[in-house]
Amino acid sequence: MKILVIGAGNMGLTYAEGMSKSKLLKKKNIMVLDNSEEKLEALNEISHFDAFKELEDCVPKADIIFIAVKPYHAENLFKALKSFTKPGQVLISIMAGVHINNIKKYSGLTKIVRAMPNLPAQIGKGLTSYVTSQEVSRIEKLTVESLLDTTGKSMEVTSEKFIDASTGISGSGPAYVFYFMQSMMEAALKMGFSKNDSTVLVSQTFTGAVELFNQSNLSPNSWMEKVASKGGTTRAALDSMEDNNVNELIKDAAFAAFNRAVELGKEN
């Protein structure tokens, strides 16, 4: 099996590196295409990739084509791609807002996987939600899932609506966590901690809390009740958040990302 990754940006290379470790592939079975001479030079120094600049040199060789370019490149890329694709190839797209029907229309392929990754994929802790066209077989779906799992975990959803919804939760979600971390670090600085100590306090607190959650069956609410005692410090903080409607504001933010993903789909 040969895989072609189109787009050597951060996410394209993240998946190329992850998939290169898959037991399904042998060395040199991953091709990477990019139009940047600088990136091509860097790619040629990575022994387990074959680097290409022209579609005709690599597209016909691929069993799976992985698209990792900006959405505004989609139409022109697919029109160029169409001349070199062949029936049976599977196309995986991580372009936000580019729908399966449009990918079929412009690429000429029918076996389409639309996926939404997130930033922690760069360290093997990502979450990629995906949906497939009906033409993708069960075996092909298992193969795709195995490849996506090389950067963390994957989750199949039932329709493209949930790709947009997962954009608002997992896709954009790391930024919400960083936003909360930044606020806590700024509070620590105001309390007199050094920048280094503020960073350690906040990062270890987040790491520990997530590990506690992952190693139990308790809900976030249950954990909050374990930490917060009546009249105590944690209860004062949680009451302040409730009084300031933080819960609803966070949900509003997630829906803002979701709604923007829907808008991008209409624009594209």
PDB file of C-alpha atoms in Angstrom:
ATOM      1  CA  MET A   1       0.000   0.000   0.000  1.00  0.00           C
ATOM      2  CA  LYS A   2       1.301   3.444  -0.960  1.00  0.00           C
ATOM      3  CA  ILE A   3       0.122   6.704   0.578  1.00  0.00           C
ATOM      4  CA  LEU A   4       0.457  10.181  -0.896  1.00  0.00           C
ATOM      5  CA  VAL A   5       0.257  13.194   1.420  1.00  0.00           C
ATOM      6  CA  ILE A   6      -0.454  16.428  -0.473  1.00  0.00           C
ATOM      7  CA  GLY A   7       0.668  19.416   1.576  1.00  0.00           C
ATOM      8  CA  ALA A   8       3.814  19.426   3.730  1.00  0.00           C
ATOM      9  CA  GLY A   9       2.532  21.881   6.325  1.00  0.00           C
ATOM     10  CA  ASN A  10       2.380  21.120  10.050  1.00  0.00           C
ATOM     11  CA  MET A  11      -0.626  18.811   9.907  1.00  0.00           C
ATOM     12  CA  GLY A  12       0.360  17.101   6.660  1.00  0.00           C
ATOM     13  CA  LEU A  13       3.797  16.228   8.026  1.00  0.00           C
ATOM     14  CA  THR A  14       2.288  15.233  11.384  1.00  0.00           C
ATOM     15  CA  TYR A  15       0.189  12.574   9.669  1.00  0.00           C
ATOM     16  CA  ALA A  16       2.997  11.562   7.313  1.00  0.00           C
ATOM     17  CA  GLU A  17       5.311  10.989  10.293  1.00  0.00           C
ATOM     18  CA  GLY A  18       2.589   9.181  12.232  1.00  0.00           C
ATOM     19  CA  MET A  19       1.599   6.924   9.350  1.00  0.00           C
ATOM     20  CA  SER A  20       5.235   6.100   8.628  1.00  0.00           C
ATOM     21  CA  LYS A  21       5.237   4.192  11.926  1.00  0.00           C
ATOM     22  CA  SER A  22       2.180   2.115  10.977  1.00  0.00           C
ATOM     23  CA  LYS A  23       2.611  -1.654  10.729  1.00  0.00           C
ATOM     24  CA  LEU A  24       0.488  -1.496   7.570  1.00  0.00           C
ATOM     25  CA  LEU A  25       3.272   0.283   5.689  1.00  0.00           C
ATOM     26  CA  LYS A  26       6.840  -0.426   4.707  1.00  0.00           C
ATOM     27  CA  LYS A  27       9.600   2.175   4.419  1.00  0.00           C
ATOM     28  CA  LYS A  28       9.407   4.482   1.410  1.00  0.00           C
ATOM     29  CA  ASN A  29       5.679   3.769   1.057  1.00  0.00           C
ATOM     30  CA  ILE A  30       4.807   7.357   1.949  1.00  0.00           C
ATOM     31  CA  MET A  31       5.050  10.009  -0.738  1.00  0.00           C
ATOM     32  CA  VAL A  32       4.780  13.704   0.114  1.00  0.00           C
ATOM     33  CA  LEU A  33       3.972  16.393  -2.443  1.00  0.00           C
ATOM     34  CA  ASP A  34       4.506  20.112  -2.006  1.00  0.00           C
ATOM     35  CA  ASN A  35       5.212  23.030  -4.355  1.00  0.00           C
ATOM     36  CA  SER A  36       7.783  24.655  -2.055  1.00  0.00           C
ATOM     37  CA  GLU A  37      11.381  23.993  -3.119  1.00  0.00           C
ATOM     38  CA  GLU A  38      12.563  24.641   0.442  1.00  0.00           C
ATOM     39  CA  LYS A  39      10.179  22.033   1.855  1.00  0.00           C
ATOM     40  CA  LEU A  40      11.085  19.550  -0.867  1.00  0.00           C
ATOM     41  CA  GLU A  41      14.778  19.869   0.041  1.00  0.00           C
ATOM     42  CA  ALA A  42      13.962  19.219   3.691  1.00  0.00           C
ATOM     43  CA  LEU A  43      11.737  16.256   2.770  1.00  0.00           C
ATOM     44  CA  ASN A  44      14.466  14.693   0.642  1.00  0.00           C
ATOM     45  CA  GLU A  45      16.660  14.588   3.736  1.00  0.00           C
ATOM     46  CA  ILE A  46      14.057  12.416   5.533  1.00  0.00           C
ATOM     47  CA  SER A  47      14.966   8.895   4.437  1.00  0.00           C
ATOM     48  CA  HIS A  48      11.513   7.336   4.908  1.00  0.00           C
ATOM     49  CA  PHE A  49       9.683   9.758   2.566  1.00  0.00           C
ATOM     50  CA  ASP A  50       9.697  10.174  -1.199  1.00  0.00           C
ATOM     51  CA  ALA A  51       9.216  13.860  -2.062  1.00  0.00           C
ATOM     52  CA  PHE A  52       7.480  15.105  -5.210  1.00  0.00           C
ATOM     53  CA  LYS A  53       6.551  18.424  -6.797  1.00  0.00           C
ATOM     54  CA  GLU A  54       4.391  17.245  -9.736  1.00  0.00           C
ATOM     55  CA  LEU A  55       1.055  15.435  -9.374  1.00  0.00           C
ATOM     56  CA  GLU A  56       1.612  13.177 -12.386  1.00  0.00           C
ATOM     57  CA  ASP A  57       4.731  11.702 -10.777  1.00  0.00           C
ATOM     58  CA  CYS A  58       3.006  10.411  -7.644  1.00  0.00           C
ATOM     59  CA  VAL A  59      -0.825  10.420  -7.828  1.00  0.00           C
ATOM     60  CA  PRO A  60      -1.109   7.321 -10.087  1.00  0.00           C
ATOM     61  CA  LYS A  61       1.103   5.337  -7.676  1.00  0.00           C
ATOM     62  CA  ALA A  62      -1.029   6.038  -4.588  1.00  0.00           C
ATOM     63  CA  ASP A  63      -3.634   3.767  -3.006  1.00  0.00           C
ATOM     64  CA  ILE A  64      -4.627   6.452  -0.480  1.00  0.00           C
ATOM     65  CA  ILE A  65      -4.388  10.194  -1.139  1.00  0.00           C
ATOM     66  CA  PHE A  66      -4.248  12.378   1.983  1.00  0.00           C
ATOM     67  CA  ILE A  67      -5.140  16.046   1.366  1.00  0.00           C
ATOM     68  CA  ALA A  68      -3.700  18.518   3.882  1.00  0.00           C
ATOM     69  CA  VAL A  69      -3.907  21.930   2.171  1.00  0.00           C
ATOM     70  CA  LYS A  70      -5.902  25.076   2.932  1.00  0.00           C
ATOM     71  CA  PRO A  71      -9.569  24.928   1.836  1.00  0.00           C
ATOM     72  CA  TYR A  72      -9.194  27.787  -0.656  1.00  0.00           C
ATOM     73  CA  HIS A  73      -6.818  25.576  -2.675  1.00  0.00           C
ATOM     74  CA  ALA A  74      -9.410  22.788  -2.909  1.00  0.00           C
ATOM     75  CA  GLU A  75     -11.124  23.447  -6.239  1.00  0.00           C
ATOM     76  CA  ASN A  76      -7.955  24.080  -8.253  1.00  0.00           C
ATOM     77  CA  LEU A  77      -6.153  21.159  -6.630  1.00  0.00           C
ATOM     78  CA  PHE A  78      -8.950  18.702  -7.326  1.00  0.00           C
ATOM     79  CA  LYS A  79      -9.306  19.817 -10.926  1.00  0.00           C
ATOM     80  CA  ALA A  80      -5.583  19.225 -11.444  1.00  0.00           C
ATOM     81  CA  LEU A  81      -5.724  15.959  -9.518  1.00  0.00           C
ATOM     82  CA  LYS A  82      -8.568  14.583 -11.630  1.00  0.00           C
ATOM     83  CA  SER A  83      -6.321  13.958 -14.637  1.00  0.00           C
ATOM     84  CA  PHE A  84      -4.147  11.504 -12.705  1.00  0.00           C
ATOM     85  CA  THR A  85      -6.485   9.672 -10.308  1.00  0.00           C
ATOM     86  CA  LYS A  86      -7.698   6.139 -10.934  1.00  0.00           C
ATOM     87  CA  PRO A  87     -10.801   4.205  -9.779  1.00  0.00           C
ATOM     88  CA  GLY A  88     -10.466   2.592  -6.371  1.00  0.00           C
ATOM     89  CA  GLN A  89      -8.209   5.202  -4.801  1.00  0.00           C
ATOM     90  CA  VAL A  90      -9.296   6.422  -1.358  1.00  0.00           C
ATOM     91  CA  LEU A  91      -9.073  10.165  -0.692  1.00  0.00           C
ATOM     92  CA  ILE A  92      -8.798  11.488   2.884  1.00  0.00           C
ATOM     93  CA  SER A  93      -9.369  15.225   3.335  1.00  0.00           C
ATOM     94  CA  ILE A  94      -8.687  17.254   6.482  1.00  0.00           C
ATOM     95  CA  MET A  95      -9.779  20.532   4.847  1.00  0.00           C
ATOM     96  CA  ALA A  96     -12.301  22.383   6.998  1.00  0.00           C
ATOM     97  CA  GLY A  97     -15.642  23.061   5.332  1.00  0.00           C
ATOM     98  CA  VAL A  98     -15.011  21.096   2.109  1.00  0.00           C
ATOM     99  CA  HIS A  99     -17.887  18.638   1.770  1.00  0.00           C
ATOM    100  CA  ILE A 100     -17.751  15.107   0.429  1.00  0.00           C
ATOM    101  CA  ASN A 101     -20.083  15.830  -2.498  1.00  0.00           C
ATOM    102  CA  ASN A 102     -17.826  18.647  -3.684  1.00  0.00           C
ATOM    103  CA  ILE A 103     -14.732  16.482  -3.316  1.00  0.00           C
ATOM    104  CA  LYS A 104     -16.423  13.806  -5.457  1.00  0.00           C
ATOM    105  CA  LYS A 105     -17.495  16.380  -8.017  1.00  0.00           C
ATOM    106  CA  TYR A 106     -14.088  17.949  -8.540  1.00  0.00           C
ATOM    107  CA  SER A 107     -11.727  15.015  -7.903  1.00  0.00           C
ATOM    108  CA  GLY A 108     -13.581  12.347  -9.865  1.00  0.00           C
ATOM    109  CA  LEU A 109     -13.101   9.893  -6.987  1.00  0.00           C
ATOM    110  CA  THR A 110     -15.950   8.315  -5.015  1.00  0.00           C
ATOM    111  CA  LYS A 111     -14.207   6.766  -1.992  1.00  0.00           C
ATOM    112  CA  ILE A 112     -13.927   9.827   0.228  1.00  0.00           C
ATOM    113  CA  VAL A 113     -13.067  10.245   3.903  1.00  0.00           C
ATOM    114  CA  ARG A 114     -13.602  13.663   5.464  1.00  0.00           C
ATOM    115  CA  ALA A 115     -11.691  14.079   8.721  1.00  0.00           C
ATOM    116  CA  MET A 116     -11.206  16.730  11.403  1.00  0.00           C
ATOM    117  CA  PRO A 117      -7.945  16.460  13.387  1.00  0.00           C
ATOM    118  CA  ASN A 118      -6.693  18.602  16.242  1.00  0.00           C
ATOM    119  CA  LEU A 119      -3.348  20.061  17.302  1.00  0.00           C
ATOM    120  CA  PRO A 120      -2.288  17.393  19.856  1.00  0.00           C
ATOM    121  CA  ALA A 121      -1.895  15.019  16.890  1.00  0.00           C
ATOM    122  CA  GLN A 122       1.592  16.551  16.696  1.00  0.00           C
ATOM    123  CA  ILE A 123       2.574  14.650  19.853  1.00  0.00           C
ATOM    124  CA  GLY A 124       0.522  11.508  19.227  1.00  0.00           C
ATOM    125  CA  LYS A 125      -2.320  12.652  21.508  1.00  0.00           C
ATOM    126  CA  GLY A 126      -4.733  13.913  18.877  1.00  0.00           C
ATOM    127  CA  LEU A 127      -8.381  13.178  18.232  1.00  0.00           C
ATOM    128  CA  THR A 128      -9.502  12.838  14.621  1.00  0.00           C
ATOM    129  CA  SER A 129     -13.204  12.536  13.891  1.00  0.00           C
ATOM    130  CA  TYR A 130     -14.080  11.222  10.447  1.00  0.00           C
ATOM    131  CA  VAL A 131     -16.970  10.263   8.171  1.00  0.00           C
ATOM    132  CA  THR A 132     -16.833   8.267   4.949  1.00  0.00           C
ATOM    133  CA  SER A 133     -18.783   8.145   1.715  1.00  0.00           C
ATOM    134  CA  GLN A 134     -20.887   5.020   1.163  1.00  0.00           C
ATOM    135  CA  GLU A 135     -18.408   3.735  -1.420  1.00  0.00           C
ATOM    136  CA  VAL A 136     -15.678   3.177   1.199  1.00  0.00           C
ATOM    137  CA  SER A 137     -15.663  -0.532   2.089  1.00  0.00           C
ATOM    138  CA  ARG A 138     -15.488  -1.922   5.613  1.00  0.00           C
ATOM    139  CA  ILE A 139     -11.886  -3.084   5.082  1.00  0.00           C
ATOM    140  CA  GLU A 140     -10.879   0.315   3.684  1.00  0.00           C
ATOM    141  CA  LYS A 141     -12.541   2.017   6.654  1.00  0.00           C
ATOM    142  CA  LEU A 142     -10.552  -0.143   9.094  1.00  0.00           C
ATOM    143  CA  THR A 143      -7.358   0.723   7.211  1.00  0.00           C
ATOM    144  CA  VAL A 144      -8.128   4.450   7.340  1.00  0.00           C
ATOM    145  CA  GLU A 145      -8.934   4.256  11.044  1.00  0.00           C
ATOM    146  CA  SER A 146      -5.673   2.443  11.739  1.00  0.00           C
ATOM    147  CA  LEU A 147      -3.724   5.139   9.892  1.00  0.00           C
ATOM    148  CA  LEU A 148      -5.506   7.999  11.658  1.00  0.00           C
ATOM    149  CA  ASP A 149      -4.867   6.294  15.005  1.00  0.00           C
ATOM    150  CA  THR A 150      -1.119   6.725  14.478  1.00  0.00           C
ATOM    151  CA  THR A 151      -1.509  10.322  15.725  1.00  0.00           C
ATOM    152  CA  GLY A 152      -3.702   9.508  18.730  1.00  0.00           C
ATOM    153  CA  LYS A 153      -7.305   8.345  18.545  1.00  0.00           C
ATOM    154  CA  SER A 154      -9.927   8.427  15.808  1.00  0.00           C
ATOM    155  CA  MET A 155     -13.699   8.485  16.099  1.00  0.00           C
ATOM    156  CA  GLU A 156     -16.127   7.707  13.294  1.00  0.00           C
ATOM    157  CA  VAL A 157     -19.209   9.938  13.152  1.00  0.00           C
ATOM    158  CA  THR A 158     -22.422   9.300  11.256  1.00  0.00           C
ATOM    159  CA  SER A 159     -22.664  12.441   9.126  1.00  0.00           C
ATOM    160  CA  GLU A 160     -20.782  15.552   8.033  1.00  0.00           C
ATOM    161  CA  LYS A 161     -22.836  17.585  10.504  1.00  0.00           C
ATOM    162  CA  PHE A 162     -20.785  15.980  13.263  1.00  0.00           C
ATOM    163  CA  ILE A 163     -17.538  16.888  11.534  1.00  0.00           C
ATOM    164  CA  ASP A 164     -18.593  20.527  11.893  1.00  0.00           C
ATOM    165  CA  ALA A 165     -19.711  19.874  15.474  1.00  0.00           C
ATOM    166  CA  SER A 166     -16.423  18.175  16.388  1.00  0.00           C
ATOM    167  CA  THR A 167     -14.656  21.243  14.994  1.00  0.00           C
ATOM    168  CA  GLY A 168     -16.314  23.228  17.781  1.00  0.00           C
ATOM    169  CA  ILE A 169     -15.291  20.716  20.453  1.00  0.00           C
ATOM    170  CA  SER A 170     -12.097  18.806  19.636  1.00  0.00           C
ATOM    171  CA  GLY A 171     -10.827  20.713  16.594  1.00  0.00           C
ATOM    172  CA  SER A 172     -10.820  24.154  18.188  1.00  0.00           C
ATOM    173  CA  GLY A 173     -10.939  22.814  21.754  1.00  0.00           C
ATOM    174  CA  PRO A 174      -7.199  22.896  22.517  1.00  0.00           C
ATOM    175  CA  ALA A 175      -7.318  26.680  22.113  1.00  0.00           C
ATOM    176  CA  TYR A 176     -10.053  26.894  24.773  1.00  0.00           C
ATOM    177  CA  VAL A 177      -7.823  24.945  27.163  1.00  0.00           C
ATOM    178  CA  PHE A 178      -4.871  27.235  26.396  1.00  0.00           C
ATOM    179  CA  TYR A 179      -7.147  30.265  26.964  1.00  0.00           C
ATOM    180  CA  PHE A 180      -8.087  28.967  30.413  1.00  0.00           C
ATOM    181  CA  MET A 181      -4.441  28.147  31.184  1.00  0.00           C
ATOM    182  CA  GLN A 182      -3.346  31.630  30.156  1.00  0.00           C
ATOM    183  CA  SER A 183      -5.940  33.205  32.456  1.00  0.00           C
ATOM    184  CA  MET A 184      -4.815  31.068  35.402  1.00  0.00           C
ATOM    185  CA  MET A 185      -1.154  31.890  34.726  1.00  0.00           C
ATOM    186  CA  GLU A 186      -1.978  35.598  34.690  1.00  0.00           C
ATOM    187  CA  ALA A 187      -3.805  35.191  38.028  1.00  0.00           C
ATOM    188  CA  ALA A 188      -0.755  33.415  39.481  1.00  0.00           C
ATOM    189  CA  LEU A 189       1.502  36.260  38.317  1.00  0.00           C
ATOM    190  CA  LYS A 190      -0.812  38.798  39.995  1.00  0.00           C
ATOM    191  CA  MET A 191      -0.535  36.781  43.206  1.00  0.00           C
ATOM    192  CA  GLY A 192       3.241  37.239  43.088  1.00  0.00           C
ATOM    193  CA  PHE A 193       4.515  33.993  41.558  1.00  0.00           C
ATOM    194  CA  SER A 194       7.326  34.159  39.030  1.00  0.00           C
ATOM    195  CA  LYS A 195       6.601  33.399  35.381  1.00  0.00           C
ATOM    196  CA  ASN A 196       8.317  30.014  35.653  1.00  0.00           C
ATOM    197  CA  ASP A 197       6.485  29.047  38.844  1.00  0.00           C
ATOM    198  CA  SER A 198       3.173  30.217  37.364  1.00  0.00           C
ATOM    199  CA  THR A 199       3.733  27.992  34.341  1.00  0.00           C
ATOM    200  CA  VAL A 200       4.597  24.952  36.488  1.00  0.00           C
ATOM    201  CA  LEU A 201       1.624  25.491  38.797  1.00  0.00           C
ATOM    202  CA  VAL A 202      -0.857  25.677  35.949  1.00  0.00           C
ATOM    203  CA  SER A 203       0.564  23.021  33.616  1.00  0.00           C
ATOM    204  CA  GLN A 204       0.905  20.398  36.361  1.00  0.00           C
ATOM    205  CA  THR A 205      -2.588  21.194  37.625  1.00  0.00           C
ATOM    206  CA  PHE A 206      -4.069  20.577  34.167  1.00  0.00           C
ATOM    207  CA  THR A 207      -2.000  17.421  33.631  1.00  0.00           C
ATOM    208  CA  GLY A 208      -3.015  15.993  37.001  1.00  0.00           C
ATOM    209  CA  ALA A 209      -6.694  16.828  36.609  1.00  0.00           C
ATOM    210  CA  VAL A 210      -6.882  15.219  33.152  1.00  0.00           C
ATOM    211  CA  GLU A 211      -5.122  12.078  34.411  1.00  0.00           C
ATOM    212  CA  LEU A 212      -7.545  11.816  37.339  1.00  0.00           C
ATOM    213  CA  PHE A 213     -10.465  12.111  34.948  1.00  0.00           C
ATOM    214  CA  ASN A 214      -9.052   9.570  32.480  1.00  0.00           C
ATOM    215  CA  GLN A 215      -8.325   6.994  35.183  1.00  0.00           C
ATOM    216  CA  SER A 216     -11.822   6.998  36.666  1.00  0.00           C
ATOM    217  CA  ASN A 217     -15.470   6.706  35.699  1.00  0.00           C
ATOM    218  CA  LEU A 218     -16.413   9.898  37.498  1.00  0.00           C
ATOM    219  CA  SER A 219     -17.948  12.863  35.681  1.00  0.00           C
ATOM    220  CA  PRO A 220     -16.373  16.328  35.830  1.00  0.00           C
ATOM    221  CA  ASN A 221     -19.209  17.383  38.167  1.00  0.00           C
ATOM    222  CA  SER A 222     -18.391  14.508  40.534  1.00  0.00           C
ATOM    223  CA  TRP A 223     -14.731  15.505  40.617  1.00  0.00           C
ATOM    224  CA  MET A 224     -15.675  19.127  41.309  1.00  0.00           C
ATOM    225  CA  GLU A 225     -17.769  17.978  44.279  1.00  0.00           C
ATOM    226  CA  LYS A 226     -14.803  15.973  45.581  1.00  0.00           C
ATOM    227  CA  VAL A 227     -12.577  19.062  45.490  1.00  0.00           C
ATOM    228  CA  ALA A 228     -15.091  21.649  46.681  1.00  0.00           C
ATOM    229  CA  SER A 229     -16.260  21.684  50.298  1.00  0.00           C
ATOM    230  CA  LYS A 230     -18.989  23.954  51.656  1.00  0.00           C
ATOM    231  CA  GLY A 231     -17.597  27.358  52.566  1.00  0.00           C
ATOM    232  CA  GLY A 232     -14.148  26.423  51.237  1.00  0.00           C
ATOM    233  CA  THR A 233     -11.791  28.020  48.716  1.00  0.00           C
ATOM    234  CA  THR A 234     -12.755  25.866  45.727  1.00  0.00           C
ATOM    235  CA  ARG A 235     -16.438  26.489  46.345  1.00  0.00           C
ATOM    236  CA  ALA A 236     -15.730  30.239  46.344  1.00  0.00           C
ATOM    237  CA  ALA A 237     -14.057  29.925  42.931  1.00  0.00           C
ATOM    238  CA  LEU A 238     -16.834  27.735  41.455  1.00  0.00           C
ATOM    239  CA  ASP A 239     -19.520  30.069  42.827  1.00  0.00           C
ATOM    240  CA  SER A 240     -17.739  33.001  41.170  1.00  0.00           C
ATOM    241  CA  MET A 241     -17.751  31.143  37.824  1.00  0.00           C
ATOM    242  CA  GLU A 242     -21.446  30.339  38.192  1.00  0.00           C
ATOM    243  CA  ASP A 243     -22.282  33.942  39.104  1.00  0.00           C
ATOM    244  CA  ASN A 244     -20.420  35.117  35.995  1.00  0.00           C
ATOM    245  CA  ASN A 245     -22.148  32.574  33.749  1.00  0.00           C
ATOM    246  CA  VAL A 246     -18.839  30.994  32.679  1.00  0.00           C
ATOM    247  CA  ASN A 247     -20.524  27.660  31.894  1.00  0.00           C
ATOM    248  CA  GLU A 248     -22.834  29.251  29.319  1.00  0.00           C
ATOM    249  CA  LEU A 249     -20.039  31.402  27.889  1.00  0.00           C
ATOM    250  CA  ILE A 250     -17.904  28.319  27.213  1.00  0.00           C
ATOM    251  CA  LYS A 251     -20.812  26.587  25.486  1.00  0.00           C
ATOM    252  CA  ASP A 252     -21.466  29.747  23.449  1.00  0.00           C
ATOM    253  CA  ALA A 253     -17.812  29.751  22.351  1.00  0.00           C
ATOM    254  CA  ALA A 254     -18.006  26.108  21.233  1.00  0.00           C
ATOM    255  CA  PHE A 255     -21.155  26.837  19.237  1.00  0.00           C
ATOM    256  CA  ALA A 256     -19.500  29.895  17.676  1.00  0.00           C
ATOM    257  CA  ALA A 257     -16.775  27.596  16.292  1.00  0.00           C
ATOM    258  CA  PHE A 258     -19.395  25.069  15.166  1.00  0.00           C
ATOM    259  CA  ASN A 259     -21.455  27.733  13.389  1.00  0.00           C
ATOM    260  CA  ARG A 260     -18.356  29.121  11.685  1.00  0.00           C
ATOM    261  CA  ALA A 261     -17.500  25.615  10.437  1.00  0.00           C
ATOM    262  CA  VAL A 262     -20.988  25.410   8.909  1.00  0.00           C
ATOM    263  CA  GLU A 263     -20.499  28.831   7.288  1.00  0.00           C
ATOM    264  CA  LEU A 264     -17.152  27.759   5.821  1.00  0.00           C
ATOM    265  CA  GLY A 265     -18.867  24.744   4.309  1.00  0.00           C
ATOM    266  CA  LYS A 266     -21.390  26.988   2.575  1.00  0.00           C
ATOM    267  CA  GLU A 267     -18.653  29.339   1.356  1.00  0.00           C
ATOM    268  CA  ASN A 268     -16.615  26.464  -0.048  1.00  0.00           C
TER     269      ASN A 268
END
